[in-house]
């Protein structure tokens, strides 16, 4: 079993739709959580950190459930430019600089 | 400010050869991590260096080695290349060691082994 597992996808949605991605992690010592976005053949870029209280950045909302070891990302009012692969990332602070990535979920937003 | 830079951008090698990949972190960042990303998968951790010392190593064979220089730039070396080493190699920098710090990725080096 992988340490970080994501919805396999792909997700194909129309513009304006709301889409949710899920991620589970197995290491209960995990302390820091992130969502990264990766465009085709490009490097991953930080989308948002995920906090225990949940956090929102415009159309994007991230939630963390430590008890269930579960992270989610909600995208509202999808835009064509949201088409990308979304990577769930988990860090244990004791493993300095090591991030464990999920394999990503691919989103395609269609007109 | 310049982001993380990597060189070369693309590289083609044959089996058995060795390769050296280079990374310059964001100015002021002292931590550099290396990742391998095979097509269709997420990045896999290879090494992390902080203040020129190895702080972490992933599940990769000894053919993979790295080092960090006094100016915090880093090199990743891979010996005796195998076809399976074909991947995008990503370098990430962060201000300090510790999982709470955001990592910033360079554009990667795309290695093809024939």
Short mmCIF file of C-alpha atoms in Angstrom, two decimals:
data_model
loop_
_atom_site.label_atom_id
_atom_site.label_comp_id
_atom_site.label_asym_id
_atom_site.label_seq_id
_atom_site.Cartn_x
_atom_site.Cartn_y
_atom_site.Cartn_z
CA UNK A 1 0.00 0.00 0.00
CA UNK A 2 1.30 3.46 -0.90
CA UNK A 3 1.92 5.95 1.91
CA UNK A 4 -0.22 8.56 0.15
CA UNK A 5 -3.15 7.51 -2.00
CA UNK A 6 -5.31 9.67 -4.21
CA UNK A 7 -8.43 9.23 -6.28
CA UNK A 8 -7.22 7.66 -9.52
CA UNK A 9 -9.17 10.01 -11.79
CA UNK A 10 -9.20 11.33 -14.42
CA UNK A 11 -11.89 13.86 -13.67
CA UNK A 12 -13.53 15.46 -16.69
CA UNK A 13 -15.87 18.29 -15.74
CA UNK A 14 -17.57 21.22 -17.50
CA UNK A 15 -16.64 24.79 -16.78
CA UNK A 16 -18.35 26.07 -13.66
CA UNK A 17 -18.58 22.67 -12.02
CA UNK A 18 -17.51 21.89 -8.47
CA UNK A 19 -15.05 19.03 -8.10
CA UNK A 20 -13.55 17.37 -5.04
CA UNK A 21 -10.35 15.36 -4.71
CA UNK A 22 -9.57 13.04 -1.85
CA UNK A 23 -6.30 11.83 -0.41
CA UNK A 24 -5.47 9.40 2.40
CA UNK A 25 -2.16 8.94 4.15
CA UNK A 26 -0.91 6.04 6.22
CA UNK A 27 1.81 7.57 8.43
CA UNK A 28 0.15 8.81 11.61
CA UNK A 29 3.30 10.83 12.40
CA UNK A 30 2.61 13.10 9.43
CA UNK A 31 2.56 16.74 10.42
CA UNK A 32 2.39 18.94 7.33
CA UNK A 33 0.10 18.68 4.37
CA UNK A 34 -0.01 20.38 1.01
CA UNK A 35 -1.70 20.36 -2.36
CA UNK A 36 0.54 20.96 -5.36
CA UNK A 37 -0.51 21.51 -8.94
CA UNK A 38 1.48 20.11 -11.85
CA UNK A 39 0.87 21.11 -15.45
CA UNK A 40 1.84 18.73 -18.23
CA UNK A 41 5.62 18.29 -18.39
CA UNK A 42 6.19 21.05 -15.85
CA UNK A 43 7.35 21.10 -12.26
CA UNK A 44 4.94 20.86 -9.30
CA UNK A 45 3.90 24.19 -7.84
CA UNK A 46 2.40 24.80 -4.43
CA UNK A 47 -1.34 25.34 -4.60
CA UNK A 48 -2.02 25.57 -0.88
CA UNK A 49 -1.03 24.27 2.51
CA UNK A 50 -3.65 22.33 4.46
CA UNK A 51 -4.37 23.21 8.06
CA UNK A 52 -6.32 21.33 10.70
CA UNK A 53 -8.93 24.06 10.80
CA UNK A 54 -9.38 23.93 7.04
CA UNK A 55 -8.46 26.77 4.78
CA UNK A 56 -9.77 28.54 1.75
CA UNK A 57 -8.07 30.45 -1.05
CA UNK A 58 -10.54 31.89 -3.50
CA UNK A 59 -12.26 29.02 -5.28
CA UNK A 60 -10.13 26.41 -3.52
CA UNK A 61 -10.87 24.87 -0.13
CA UNK A 62 -8.67 22.32 1.63
CA UNK A 63 -9.68 20.19 4.59
CA UNK A 64 -7.71 17.90 6.88
CA UNK A 65 -9.11 15.14 9.06
CA UNK A 66 -6.28 13.83 11.23
CA UNK A 67 -8.40 11.17 12.88
CA UNK A 68 -9.26 9.61 9.53
CA UNK A 69 -5.88 10.54 7.97
CA UNK A 70 -7.71 12.16 5.11
CA UNK A 71 -7.17 15.34 3.09
CA UNK A 72 -9.49 16.90 0.56
CA UNK A 73 -9.41 19.65 -2.02
CA UNK A 74 -12.56 21.32 -3.32
CA UNK A 75 -12.54 23.46 -6.44
CA UNK A 76 -15.61 25.59 -7.06
CA UNK A 77 -16.59 27.24 -10.34
CA UNK A 78 -13.97 25.32 -12.34
CA UNK A 79 -12.08 27.22 -15.02
CA UNK A 80 -10.41 25.86 -18.13
CA UNK A 81 -7.11 26.95 -16.56
CA UNK A 82 -7.68 24.58 -13.63
CA UNK A 83 -6.90 21.64 -15.93
CA UNK A 84 -3.82 20.01 -14.41
CA UNK A 85 -2.72 17.17 -12.17
CA UNK A 86 -3.24 17.77 -8.46
CA UNK A 87 -0.73 16.18 -6.12
CA UNK A 88 -1.38 15.49 -2.46
CA UNK A 89 1.80 15.90 -0.38
CA UNK A 90 2.49 14.77 3.16
CA UNK A 91 5.51 15.56 5.33
CA UNK A 92 6.68 14.19 8.62
CA UNK A 93 8.63 17.03 10.19
CA UNK A 94 11.27 14.64 11.47
CA UNK A 95 12.14 13.68 7.91
CA UNK A 96 13.48 17.03 7.00
CA UNK A 97 12.88 17.97 3.42
CA UNK A 98 11.32 14.66 2.47
CA UNK A 99 7.90 15.03 0.97
CA UNK A 100 5.79 12.01 0.18
CA UNK A 101 3.66 12.57 -2.89
CA UNK A 102 0.57 10.84 -4.09
CA UNK A 103 0.45 9.87 -7.75
CA UNK A 104 -1.88 12.74 -8.50
CA UNK A 105 -5.36 13.18 -9.86
CA UNK A 106 -5.79 14.61 -13.32
CA UNK A 107 -8.48 17.20 -13.89
CA UNK A 108 -9.69 18.30 -17.29
CA UNK A 109 -12.15 21.17 -17.40
CA UNK A 110 -14.05 21.36 -20.67
CA UNK A 111 -15.91 24.30 -22.22
CA UNK B 1 14.30 36.83 -7.58
CA UNK B 2 15.34 33.80 -9.57
CA UNK B 3 13.66 30.53 -8.76
CA UNK B 4 15.27 27.13 -8.55
CA UNK B 5 17.35 26.44 -11.63
CA UNK B 6 18.43 23.08 -12.99
CA UNK B 7 20.74 22.01 -15.76
CA UNK B 8 20.64 20.51 -18.25
CA UNK B 9 16.97 20.61 -19.19
CA UNK B 10 17.16 17.47 -21.29
CA UNK B 11 19.69 14.68 -21.48
CA UNK B 12 19.98 11.49 -23.50
CA UNK B 13 22.34 8.77 -22.31
CA UNK B 14 22.90 5.10 -23.01
CA UNK B 15 22.82 2.23 -20.55
CA UNK B 16 25.91 1.97 -18.39
CA UNK B 17 26.87 5.62 -18.67
CA UNK B 18 26.85 8.05 -15.78
CA UNK B 19 25.16 11.41 -15.48
CA UNK B 20 25.51 14.54 -13.35
CA UNK B 21 22.55 16.82 -12.81
CA UNK B 22 22.90 20.27 -11.28
CA UNK B 23 20.65 22.46 -9.18
CA UNK B 24 20.86 26.00 -7.83
CA UNK B 25 18.40 26.78 -5.05
CA UNK B 26 16.54 30.00 -4.47
CA UNK B 27 18.84 32.60 -2.94
CA UNK B 28 18.85 32.20 0.82
CA UNK B 29 17.56 28.63 0.76
CA UNK B 30 19.86 26.17 2.45
CA UNK B 31 17.94 22.94 1.91
CA UNK B 32 17.94 21.06 -1.38
CA UNK B 33 16.01 17.88 -2.10
CA UNK B 34 16.06 15.65 -5.17
CA UNK B 35 13.11 13.72 -6.55
CA UNK B 36 12.59 11.28 -9.40
CA UNK B 37 9.30 11.41 -11.27
CA UNK B 38 8.44 8.60 -13.61
CA UNK B 39 5.63 9.22 -16.09
CA UNK B 40 2.24 8.75 -14.50
CA UNK B 41 3.51 8.78 -10.93
CA UNK B 42 4.18 11.35 -8.27
CA UNK B 43 7.72 12.48 -7.45
CA UNK B 44 9.74 10.01 -5.36
CA UNK B 45 12.21 11.32 -2.79
CA UNK B 46 15.88 10.56 -3.48
CA UNK B 47 18.00 12.81 -1.21
CA UNK B 48 17.85 15.84 0.98
CA UNK B 49 20.83 18.03 1.87
CA UNK B 50 20.94 20.82 4.40
CA UNK B 51 24.01 22.87 5.21
CA UNK B 52 26.06 20.51 3.04
CA UNK B 53 25.08 17.44 5.05
CA UNK B 54 22.84 14.60 3.91
CA UNK B 55 19.67 14.69 5.99
CA UNK B 56 17.63 12.06 4.27
CA UNK B 57 17.83 9.33 1.67
CA UNK B 58 15.02 7.57 -0.14
CA UNK B 59 14.83 4.01 -1.31
CA UNK B 60 17.26 4.29 -4.21
CA UNK B 61 20.33 2.15 -4.98
CA UNK B 62 23.88 3.24 -4.27
CA UNK B 63 24.25 4.15 -7.93
CA UNK B 64 22.59 7.40 -6.89
CA UNK B 65 24.70 9.91 -4.99
CA UNK B 66 24.56 13.62 -4.35
CA UNK B 67 26.38 16.44 -2.68
CA UNK B 68 25.84 20.05 -1.73
CA UNK B 69 28.39 22.79 -2.16
CA UNK B 70 29.24 25.74 0.11
CA UNK B 71 27.03 28.00 -2.03
CA UNK B 72 24.14 25.52 -1.40
CA UNK B 73 23.96 24.37 -5.01
CA UNK B 74 23.79 20.63 -5.46
CA UNK B 75 24.66 17.82 -7.82
CA UNK B 76 22.93 14.49 -8.32
CA UNK B 77 25.05 11.72 -9.80
CA UNK B 78 23.76 8.48 -11.23
CA UNK B 79 26.17 5.74 -12.25
CA UNK B 80 25.68 2.67 -14.44
CA UNK B 81 22.47 4.02 -15.93
CA UNK B 82 19.58 1.64 -16.49
CA UNK B 83 16.60 2.04 -18.80
CA UNK B 84 14.45 2.43 -15.71
CA UNK B 85 16.33 5.57 -14.70
CA UNK B 86 14.55 7.44 -17.48
CA UNK B 87 12.51 10.06 -15.67
CA UNK B 88 12.11 13.72 -14.80
CA UNK B 89 14.55 14.63 -12.04
CA UNK B 90 13.33 17.46 -9.89
CA UNK B 91 15.25 19.59 -7.46
CA UNK B 92 13.43 21.44 -4.70
CA UNK B 93 14.71 24.04 -2.30
CA UNK B 94 13.37 25.37 0.97
CA UNK B 95 14.66 27.94 3.43
CA UNK B 96 15.53 25.44 6.12
CA UNK B 97 15.30 21.80 6.94
CA UNK B 98 11.97 20.56 8.27
CA UNK B 99 8.79 19.24 6.76
CA UNK B 100 6.74 22.32 7.58
CA UNK B 101 8.63 24.40 5.04
CA UNK B 102 7.23 24.71 1.54
CA UNK B 103 9.44 23.24 -1.14
CA UNK B 104 9.93 25.13 -4.38
CA UNK B 105 10.69 23.04 -7.42
CA UNK B 106 12.91 23.69 -10.37
CA UNK B 107 11.82 22.89 -13.93
CA UNK B 108 13.54 19.52 -13.80
CA UNK B 109 15.95 17.61 -15.98
CA UNK B 110 14.36 15.11 -18.30
CA UNK B 111 16.68 12.12 -18.59
CA UNK B 112 16.23 9.52 -21.29
CA UNK B 113 18.31 6.34 -21.11
CA UNK B 114 18.51 4.34 -24.35
#
